[in-house]
GROMACS .gro file of C-alpha atoms in nm:
model
  374
    1MET     CA    1  -0.931  -2.528   2.358
    2TYR     CA    2  -0.742  -2.377   2.067
    3GLU     CA    3  -0.817  -2.029   1.932
    4LYS     CA    4  -0.674  -1.845   1.635
    5LEU     CA    5  -0.745  -1.474   1.604
    6HIS     CA    6  -0.645  -1.260   1.311
    7ILE     CA    7  -0.715  -0.922   1.159
    8LEU     CA    8  -0.870  -0.975   0.818
    9SER     CA    9  -0.551  -0.926   0.620
   10PRO     CA   10  -0.270  -1.173   0.541
   11LEU     CA   11  -0.019  -0.896   0.620
   12VAL     CA   12  -0.073  -0.948   0.995
   13GLU     CA   13   0.030  -1.264   1.175
   14ALA     CA   14  -0.246  -1.454   1.354
   15ARG     CA   15  -0.252  -1.481   1.732
   16GLU     CA   16  -0.284  -1.836   1.863
   17PHE     CA   17  -0.400  -1.935   2.209
   18PHE     CA   18  -0.423  -2.266   2.393
   19PHE     CA   19  -0.649  -2.226   2.694
   20ILE     CA   20  -0.888  -2.383   2.938
   21ARG     CA   21  -1.246  -2.254   2.937
   22GLY     CA   22  -1.476  -2.266   3.235
   23CYS     CA   23  -1.850  -2.190   3.220
   24ARG     CA   24  -2.076  -2.161   3.523
   25GLN     CA   25  -2.424  -2.039   3.610
   26LEU     CA   26  -2.387  -1.822   3.919
   27ASP     CA   27  -2.755  -1.773   3.987
   28ALA     CA   28  -3.092  -1.783   3.810
   29THR     CA   29  -3.004  -1.489   3.582
   30THR     CA   30  -2.624  -1.479   3.556
   31TRP     CA   31  -2.367  -1.691   3.369
   32ILE     CA   32  -1.993  -1.649   3.336
   33MET     CA   33  -1.742  -1.784   3.082
   34VAL     CA   34  -1.372  -1.756   3.170
   35ASP     CA   35  -1.065  -1.849   2.963
   36ILE     CA   36  -0.708  -1.885   3.090
   37SER     CA   37  -0.405  -1.994   2.890
   38TYR     CA   38  -0.261  -2.340   2.934
   39ASP     CA   39   0.087  -2.410   2.799
   40ILE     CA   40   0.029  -2.751   2.646
   41PHE     CA   41   0.364  -2.740   2.465
   42ASN     CA   42   0.562  -2.734   2.788
   43ASP     CA   43   0.366  -3.034   2.910
   44ILE     CA   44   0.458  -3.238   2.603
   45HIS     CA   45   0.817  -3.103   2.602
   46SER     CA   46   0.803  -2.993   2.240
   47GLY     CA   47   1.002  -2.678   2.305
   48VAL     CA   48   0.757  -2.460   2.109
   49PRO     CA   49   0.735  -2.116   2.279
   50SER     CA   50   0.403  -1.949   2.358
   51TYR     CA   51   0.387  -1.603   2.197
   52CYS     CA   52   0.033  -1.525   2.313
   53TRP     CA   53  -0.082  -1.568   2.670
   54LYS     CA   54  -0.434  -1.517   2.802
   55PHE     CA   55  -0.476  -1.420   3.165
   56PRO     CA   56  -0.826  -1.472   3.308
   57SER     CA   57  -1.052  -1.331   3.038
   58GLY     CA   58  -1.411  -1.379   2.933
   59CYS     CA   59  -1.761  -1.249   2.985
   60ALA     CA   60  -2.052  -1.229   3.226
   61ILE     CA   61  -2.404  -1.261   3.083
   62GLN     CA   62  -2.701  -1.135   3.282
   63ASP     CA   63  -3.065  -1.191   3.189
   64MET     CA   64  -3.242  -0.854   3.216
   65GLY     CA   65  -3.589  -1.012   3.224
   66ASN     CA   66  -3.720  -0.824   2.921
   67GLY     CA   67  -3.593  -1.047   2.642
   68GLN     CA   68  -3.254  -0.873   2.652
   69SER     CA   69  -2.917  -0.951   2.808
   70LYS     CA   70  -2.640  -0.745   2.961
   71VAL     CA   71  -2.292  -0.864   2.863
   72THR     CA   72  -1.970  -0.752   3.031
   73TRP     CA   73  -1.647  -0.855   2.858
   74VAL     CA   74  -1.286  -0.857   2.982
   75GLU     CA   75  -0.977  -0.931   2.773
   76HIS     CA   76  -0.641  -0.958   2.952
   77VAL     CA   77  -0.366  -1.089   2.726
   78GLN     CA   78   0.007  -1.064   2.677
   79VAL     CA   79   0.147  -1.090   2.324
   80TYR     CA   80   0.499  -1.106   2.189
   81GLU     CA   81   0.490  -1.030   1.818
   82LYS     CA   82   0.700  -1.290   1.635
   83TYR     CA   83   0.754  -1.067   1.334
   84GLN     CA   84   0.762  -0.695   1.276
   85VAL     CA   85   0.409  -0.568   1.217
   86ASN     CA   86   0.340  -0.418   0.875
   87HIS     CA   87   0.360  -0.040   0.914
   88ILE     CA   88   0.004   0.036   0.800
   89PHE     CA   89  -0.135  -0.192   1.073
   90ARG     CA   90   0.095  -0.081   1.355
   91ASP     CA   91  -0.135   0.187   1.501
   92LEU     CA   92  -0.442  -0.033   1.463
   93LEU     CA   93  -0.279  -0.309   1.666
   94CYS     CA   94  -0.154  -0.068   1.932
   95ASP     CA   95  -0.492   0.095   1.996
   96ARG     CA   96  -0.595  -0.213   2.201
   97GLU     CA   97  -0.933  -0.237   2.029
   98SER     CA   98  -0.849  -0.469   1.740
   99TYR     CA   99  -0.832  -0.775   1.967
  100GLY     CA  100  -0.985  -0.618   2.278
  101ALA     CA  101  -1.312  -0.650   2.466
  102LYS     CA  102  -1.480  -0.386   2.252
  103ARG     CA  103  -1.423  -0.597   1.941
  104TRP     CA  104  -1.599  -0.895   2.102
  105ILE     CA  105  -1.894  -0.682   2.222
  106VAL     CA  106  -1.946  -0.505   1.888
  107THR     CA  107  -1.924  -0.836   1.700
  108LEU     CA  108  -2.170  -1.000   1.942
  109GLN     CA  109  -2.415  -0.712   1.900
  110ARG     CA  110  -2.389  -0.729   1.522
  111MET     CA  111  -2.440  -1.106   1.513
  112CYS     CA  112  -2.739  -1.090   1.749
  113GLU     CA  113  -2.897  -0.825   1.529
  114ARG     CA  114  -2.834  -1.036   1.220
  115PHE     CA  115  -2.982  -1.340   1.393
  116ASN     CA  116  -3.298  -1.145   1.480
  117PHE     CA  117  -3.341  -1.043   1.118
  118HIS     CA  118  -3.276  -1.400   1.008
  119MET     CA  119  -3.546  -1.529   1.240
  120GLY     CA  120  -3.785  -1.266   1.106
  121SER     CA  121  -3.855  -1.096   1.438
  122THR     CA  122  -3.734  -0.759   1.308
  123TYR     CA  123  -3.763  -0.807   0.934
  124PRO     CA  124  -3.973  -0.534   0.764
  125LYS     CA  125  -4.263  -0.681   0.569
  126ARG     CA  126  -4.278  -0.610   0.196
  127HIS     CA  127  -4.587  -0.439   0.060
  128ASP     CA  128  -4.508  -0.468  -0.309
  129SER     CA  129  -4.445  -0.741  -0.565
  130LYS     CA  130  -4.115  -0.605  -0.698
  131GLY     CA  131  -3.785  -0.786  -0.671
  132VAL     CA  132  -3.712  -1.157  -0.652
  133PHE     CA  133  -3.814  -1.233  -0.292
  134HIS     CA  134  -4.179  -1.330  -0.268
  135TYR     CA  135  -4.160  -1.588   0.014
  136PRO     CA  136  -4.013  -1.565   0.368
  137GLU     CA  137  -3.840  -1.901   0.309
  138GLY     CA  138  -3.649  -1.750   0.018
  139GLN     CA  139  -3.529  -1.458   0.228
  140LYS     CA  140  -3.411  -1.683   0.512
  141ASN     CA  141  -3.247  -1.919   0.262
  142THR     CA  142  -3.059  -1.629   0.105
  143ILE     CA  143  -2.932  -1.516   0.446
  144GLN     CA  144  -2.797  -1.867   0.514
  145VAL     CA  145  -2.619  -1.886   0.177
  146SER     CA  146  -2.472  -1.540   0.224
  147GLN     CA  147  -2.348  -1.633   0.570
  148ARG     CA  148  -2.163  -1.929   0.419
  149MET     CA  149  -2.019  -1.697   0.153
  150VAL     CA  150  -1.889  -1.448   0.410
  151LYS     CA  151  -1.745  -1.723   0.632
  152SER     CA  152  -1.561  -1.872   0.334
  153PHE     CA  153  -1.421  -1.531   0.242
  154PHE     CA  154  -1.292  -1.466   0.592
  155GLU     CA  155  -1.121  -1.805   0.600
  156ILE     CA  156  -0.911  -1.737   0.289
  157LEU     CA  157  -0.765  -1.424   0.449
  158SER     CA  158  -0.552  -1.634   0.686
  159MET     CA  159  -0.290  -1.695   0.417
  160THR     CA  160  -0.004  -1.593   0.645
  161ASP     CA  161   0.070  -1.954   0.734
  162ASN     CA  162  -0.028  -2.121   0.407
  163HIS     CA  163   0.074  -1.974   0.074
  164GLY     CA  164  -0.067  -2.263  -0.125
  165ASP     CA  165   0.102  -2.442  -0.410
  166PHE     CA  166   0.280  -2.140  -0.561
  167SER     CA  167   0.550  -1.940  -0.388
  168ILE     CA  168   0.508  -1.564  -0.380
  169SER     CA  169   0.670  -1.390  -0.676
  170PRO     CA  170   0.957  -1.156  -0.576
  171GLN     CA  171   0.824  -0.907  -0.834
  172LEU     CA  172   0.512  -0.836  -0.626
  173ASN     CA  173   0.484  -0.525  -0.413
  174ARG     CA  174   0.555  -0.572  -0.045
  175GLY     CA  175   0.187  -0.554   0.049
  176ASP     CA  176   0.061  -0.791  -0.223
  177ARG     CA  177   0.004  -1.165  -0.178
  178ILE     CA  178  -0.073  -1.428  -0.442
  179SER     CA  179  -0.162  -1.785  -0.346
  180VAL     CA  180  -0.299  -2.077  -0.547
  181ARG     CA  181  -0.492  -2.363  -0.394
  182LYS     CA  182  -0.661  -2.673  -0.529
  183ASN     CA  183  -1.024  -2.700  -0.432
  184GLU     CA  184  -1.216  -3.027  -0.426
  185GLU     CA  185  -1.504  -2.923  -0.200
  186THR     CA  186  -1.854  -2.945  -0.341
  187ILE     CA  187  -1.952  -2.602  -0.205
  188GLN     CA  188  -1.691  -2.428  -0.422
  189PRO     CA  189  -1.599  -2.464  -0.791
  190LYS     CA  190  -1.354  -2.750  -0.835
  191GLY     CA  191  -1.010  -2.682  -0.974
  192PHE     CA  192  -0.719  -2.446  -0.909
  193ILE     CA  193  -0.813  -2.111  -0.758
  194ALA     CA  194  -0.589  -1.807  -0.736
  195ILE     CA  195  -0.619  -1.579  -0.434
  196ALA     CA  196  -0.486  -1.225  -0.475
  197THR     CA  197  -0.493  -0.976  -0.191
  198THR     CA  198  -0.340  -0.647  -0.084
  199SER     CA  199  -0.386  -0.386   0.188
  200LEU     CA  200  -0.333  -0.010   0.164
  201TRP     CA  201  -0.385   0.301   0.370
  202LEU     CA  202  -0.635   0.567   0.259
  203PRO     CA  203  -0.668   0.926   0.393
  204LEU     CA  204  -1.046   0.884   0.433
  205SER     CA  205  -1.265   0.757   0.716
  206PHE     CA  206  -1.376   0.396   0.686
  207GLN     CA  207  -1.738   0.517   0.679
  208ASP     CA  208  -1.670   0.732   0.370
  209VAL     CA  209  -1.485   0.450   0.197
  210PHE     CA  210  -1.769   0.209   0.273
  211SER     CA  211  -2.025   0.455   0.136
  212PHE     CA  212  -1.831   0.464  -0.191
  213PHE     CA  213  -1.823   0.086  -0.230
  214ASN     CA  214  -2.181   0.041  -0.112
  215ASP     CA  215  -2.316   0.267  -0.387
  216ALA     CA  216  -2.421   0.064  -0.691
  217LYS     CA  217  -2.364   0.370  -0.911
  218THR     CA  218  -1.989   0.366  -0.838
  219ARG     CA  219  -1.931  -0.004  -0.901
  220ASN     CA  220  -1.822   0.053  -1.261
  221GLN     CA  221  -1.537   0.266  -1.123
  222TRP     CA  222  -1.359  -0.018  -0.945
  223ASP     CA  223  -1.497  -0.370  -1.005
  224ILE     CA  224  -1.295  -0.520  -1.290
  225LEU     CA  225  -1.445  -0.866  -1.233
  226THR     CA  226  -1.782  -0.734  -1.354
  227GLY     CA  227  -1.621  -0.572  -1.657
  228GLY     CA  228  -1.630  -0.221  -1.516
  229ASN     CA  229  -1.990  -0.178  -1.626
  230ASN     CA  230  -2.300  -0.067  -1.439
  231VAL     CA  231  -2.513  -0.303  -1.233
  232ILE     CA  232  -2.881  -0.341  -1.154
  233GLU     CA  233  -2.995  -0.417  -0.800
  234LEU     CA  234  -3.269  -0.677  -0.829
  235ASP     CA  235  -3.355  -0.707  -0.459
  236ARG     CA  236  -3.212  -0.683  -0.109
  237VAL     CA  237  -3.261  -0.834   0.234
  238PRO     CA  238  -3.172  -0.615   0.534
  239THR     CA  239  -2.957  -0.780   0.802
  240GLY     CA  240  -2.954  -0.491   1.046
  241THR     CA  241  -3.099  -0.154   1.133
  242PHE     CA  242  -2.818   0.045   0.968
  243PRO     CA  243  -2.887   0.107   0.596
  244GLY     CA  244  -2.553  -0.045   0.492
  245ASN     CA  245  -2.626  -0.388   0.643
  246ASN     CA  246  -2.783  -0.578   0.353
  247ILE     CA  247  -2.772  -0.887   0.136
  248THR     CA  248  -2.827  -0.793  -0.227
  249ILE     CA  249  -2.882  -0.975  -0.555
  250ILE     CA  250  -2.719  -0.785  -0.839
  251GLN     CA  251  -2.724  -0.820  -1.216
  252PRO     CA  252  -2.418  -0.677  -1.395
  253TYR     CA  253  -2.489  -0.544  -1.744
  254ASN     CA  254  -2.191  -0.715  -1.903
  255MET     CA  255  -2.218  -1.061  -1.747
  256HIS     CA  256  -2.408  -1.347  -1.904
  257LYS     CA  257  -2.780  -1.330  -1.836
  258GLU     CA  258  -2.754  -1.667  -1.662
  259MET     CA  259  -2.513  -1.526  -1.400
  260LEU     CA  260  -2.592  -1.292  -1.109
  261LEU     CA  261  -2.401  -1.164  -0.806
  262LEU     CA  262  -2.485  -1.236  -0.443
  263GLU     CA  263  -2.343  -0.962  -0.220
  264GLU     CA  264  -2.341  -0.890   0.151
  265THR     CA  265  -2.237  -0.559   0.305
  266SER     CA  266  -2.195  -0.489   0.675
  267ILE     CA  267  -2.076  -0.196   0.885
  268ASP     CA  268  -2.039  -0.127   1.257
  269GLU     CA  269  -1.823   0.105   1.465
  270MET     CA  270  -1.518  -0.122   1.424
  271GLY     CA  271  -1.519  -0.144   1.045
  272ALA     CA  272  -1.702  -0.271   0.739
  273PHE     CA  273  -1.691  -0.531   0.463
  274LEU     CA  274  -1.835  -0.603   0.120
  275VAL     CA  275  -1.829  -0.967   0.004
  276TYR     CA  276  -1.972  -1.094  -0.323
  277ALA     CA  277  -1.973  -1.401  -0.547
  278PRO     CA  278  -2.113  -1.490  -0.890
  279ILE     CA  279  -2.397  -1.746  -0.879
  280ASP     CA  280  -2.580  -1.886  -1.179
  281LEU     CA  281  -2.946  -1.798  -1.233
  282ARG     CA  282  -3.077  -2.150  -1.169
  283ALA     CA  283  -2.910  -2.158  -0.828
  284ILE     CA  284  -3.048  -1.814  -0.742
  285ASN     CA  285  -3.398  -1.925  -0.839
  286SER     CA  286  -3.362  -2.229  -0.615
  287ILE     CA  287  -3.240  -2.015  -0.325
  288VAL     CA  288  -3.513  -1.750  -0.340
  289ASN     CA  289  -3.785  -2.013  -0.378
  290GLY     CA  290  -3.677  -2.195  -0.064
  291GLY     CA  291  -3.495  -2.484  -0.230
  292ASP     CA  292  -3.187  -2.667  -0.097
  293ALA     CA  293  -2.896  -2.427  -0.132
  294THR     CA  294  -2.643  -2.603   0.090
  295LYS     CA  295  -2.441  -2.731  -0.205
  296VAL     CA  296  -2.452  -2.422  -0.428
  297PRO     CA  297  -2.085  -2.354  -0.523
  298ILE     CA  298  -1.964  -2.010  -0.410
  299LEU     CA  299  -1.630  -1.842  -0.485
  300PRO     CA  300  -1.632  -1.511  -0.295
  301SER     CA  301  -1.420  -1.201  -0.337
  302GLY     CA  302  -1.446  -0.884  -0.135
  303ILE     CA  303  -1.323  -0.582   0.053
  304ILE     CA  304  -1.245  -0.521   0.422
  305ILE     CA  305  -1.236  -0.164   0.557
  306SER     CA  306  -1.120  -0.067   0.905
  307PRO     CA  307  -1.011   0.252   1.083
  308ASP     CA  308  -0.634   0.292   1.081
  309GLY     CA  309  -0.612   0.330   1.459
  310ARG     CA  310  -0.440   0.668   1.438
  311LEU     CA  311  -0.573   0.971   1.625
  312SER     CA  312  -0.584   1.279   1.410
  313SER     CA  313  -0.367   1.444   1.677
  314ASN     CA  314  -0.085   1.240   1.526
  315ARG     CA  315  -0.133   1.438   1.205
  316ASP     CA  316  -0.264   1.774   1.326
  317ASN     CA  317  -0.383   1.937   1.647
  318THR     CA  318  -0.737   1.792   1.652
  319ALA     CA  319  -0.761   1.502   1.899
  320ASN     CA  320  -0.995   1.204   1.929
  321ALA     CA  321  -1.093   1.169   1.565
  322GLN     CA  322  -1.004   0.890   1.326
  323ASN     CA  323  -0.989   1.008   0.965
  324GLY     CA  324  -0.784   0.737   0.799
  325SER     CA  325  -0.866   0.380   0.700
  326ILE     CA  326  -0.707   0.056   0.589
  327LEU     CA  327  -0.850  -0.113   0.282
  328THR     CA  328  -0.791  -0.482   0.209
  329VAL     CA  329  -0.896  -0.605  -0.137
  330THR     CA  330  -0.910  -0.978  -0.210
  331PHE     CA  331  -1.002  -1.167  -0.528
  332GLN     CA  332  -1.054  -1.538  -0.588
  333ILE     CA  333  -1.024  -1.637  -0.952
  334MET     CA  334  -1.066  -1.981  -1.106
  335ILE     CA  335  -0.757  -2.024  -1.321
  336CYS     CA  336  -0.800  -2.380  -1.449
  337GLY     CA  337  -0.980  -2.706  -1.392
  338ASN     CA  338  -0.794  -3.012  -1.267
  339ASN     CA  339  -0.486  -2.948  -1.480
  340ASN     CA  340  -0.224  -2.808  -1.245
  341PRO     CA  341   0.013  -2.559  -1.416
  342THR     CA  342   0.337  -2.721  -1.306
  343SER     CA  343   0.614  -2.548  -1.502
  344ARG     CA  344   0.780  -2.238  -1.361
  345GLN     CA  345   0.677  -2.038  -1.667
  346GLN     CA  346   0.312  -2.139  -1.626
  347LYS     CA  347   0.320  -2.048  -1.259
  348MET     CA  348   0.471  -1.708  -1.328
  349GLU     CA  349   0.213  -1.643  -1.598
  350VAL     CA  350  -0.066  -1.723  -1.353
  351VAL     CA  351   0.082  -1.499  -1.084
  352GLY     CA  352   0.140  -1.218  -1.334
  353SER     CA  353  -0.211  -1.234  -1.476
  354VAL     CA  354  -0.384  -1.242  -1.137
  355HIS     CA  355  -0.157  -0.970  -1.000
  356GLY     CA  356  -0.246  -0.756  -1.301
  357VAL     CA  357  -0.615  -0.775  -1.209
  358LEU     CA  358  -0.535  -0.680  -0.849
  359SER     CA  359  -0.309  -0.389  -0.946
  360ALA     CA  360  -0.557  -0.250  -1.199
  361THR     CA  361  -0.834  -0.263  -0.940
  362ILE     CA  362  -0.626  -0.075  -0.682
  363LEU     CA  363  -0.540   0.194  -0.939
  364ARG     CA  364  -0.907   0.242  -1.024
  365ILE     CA  365  -1.002   0.263  -0.657
  366LYS     CA  366  -0.736   0.526  -0.589
  367GLU     CA  367  -0.846   0.731  -0.888
  368ALA     CA  368  -1.214   0.714  -0.791
  369LEU     CA  369  -1.136   0.820  -0.432
  370GLY     CA  370  -0.897   1.095  -0.536
  371CYS     CA  371  -0.593   0.920  -0.388
  372SER     CA  372  -0.388   0.853  -0.701
  373ASP     CA  373  -0.075   1.006  -0.550
  374LEU     CA  374  -0.051   0.742  -0.275
   0.00000   0.00000   0.00000
């Protein structure tokens, strides 16, 4: 099998593994899954070195007999970083949790909880007629569309090995990335799409940063794509027991009445994200009424927040507390239809315009969080 793992920022190189996976049921209640690296490149004499090596790793799953499972996870890997790690991610990578067993367990718990809500086993029943969700099919449909939106957003953050059609402008800051790709898929708007992303360190816990972004009242302080105006929350679907785990339909004041925002927020002990995309009103109506939403075009943007991996003892004398975070902001913007801007001047104009949106957003975020001096 082939596996590619990456922190959700293009500033960190992905880790690639080739491995053999073995699965076996040990007894009536216990299964194991074990991975071990296999150097396929040496076998085909390509001369490509292996930078990531997986010693026996995997999980044991035990049926507890009460509808629950006990999962034990082990990660045992050796990694040689090909490039120097960006300084704001250095501590996060060295804390052994970013790619470790805890990451797999927390993610598994979060996905199982989301699945339970999707299946309706833990979904709280509505007792009013407000909002846009009046049928269970509409709620489940919205969860499926949002899952596709989040998956698409995560995929664009692996730009480290594919910068698209435009090279990165030397005028950009070291932490900024601009890429342009041509999209012809039916599930996204067709044409040329600019991807702008950056990561920065903030002297606040990731929980506090998430609380700021998850508050609809603060959206006008940072979201330039909605015109910097207030928004109205039309309805929400919970995807977990924590109050911040939701899928929300939002109406910005400034946007056309035929356009709404679909947004998903999620937080666990390893970090948080906020992903959103504009969707026209007809598509939203189809989604919430249980119609076919598999081909609704979605162009997501969003924010990833994670702890910085530093112990506060590195800054003061108080140990075992993480009070810093890393914020990654990513926009996708449709820049033109099928007409590819081919001249150097056109390309630089595109990069400059998109980078301006990214820079202005970061400035507004810093001001709102009281971090303008960073």
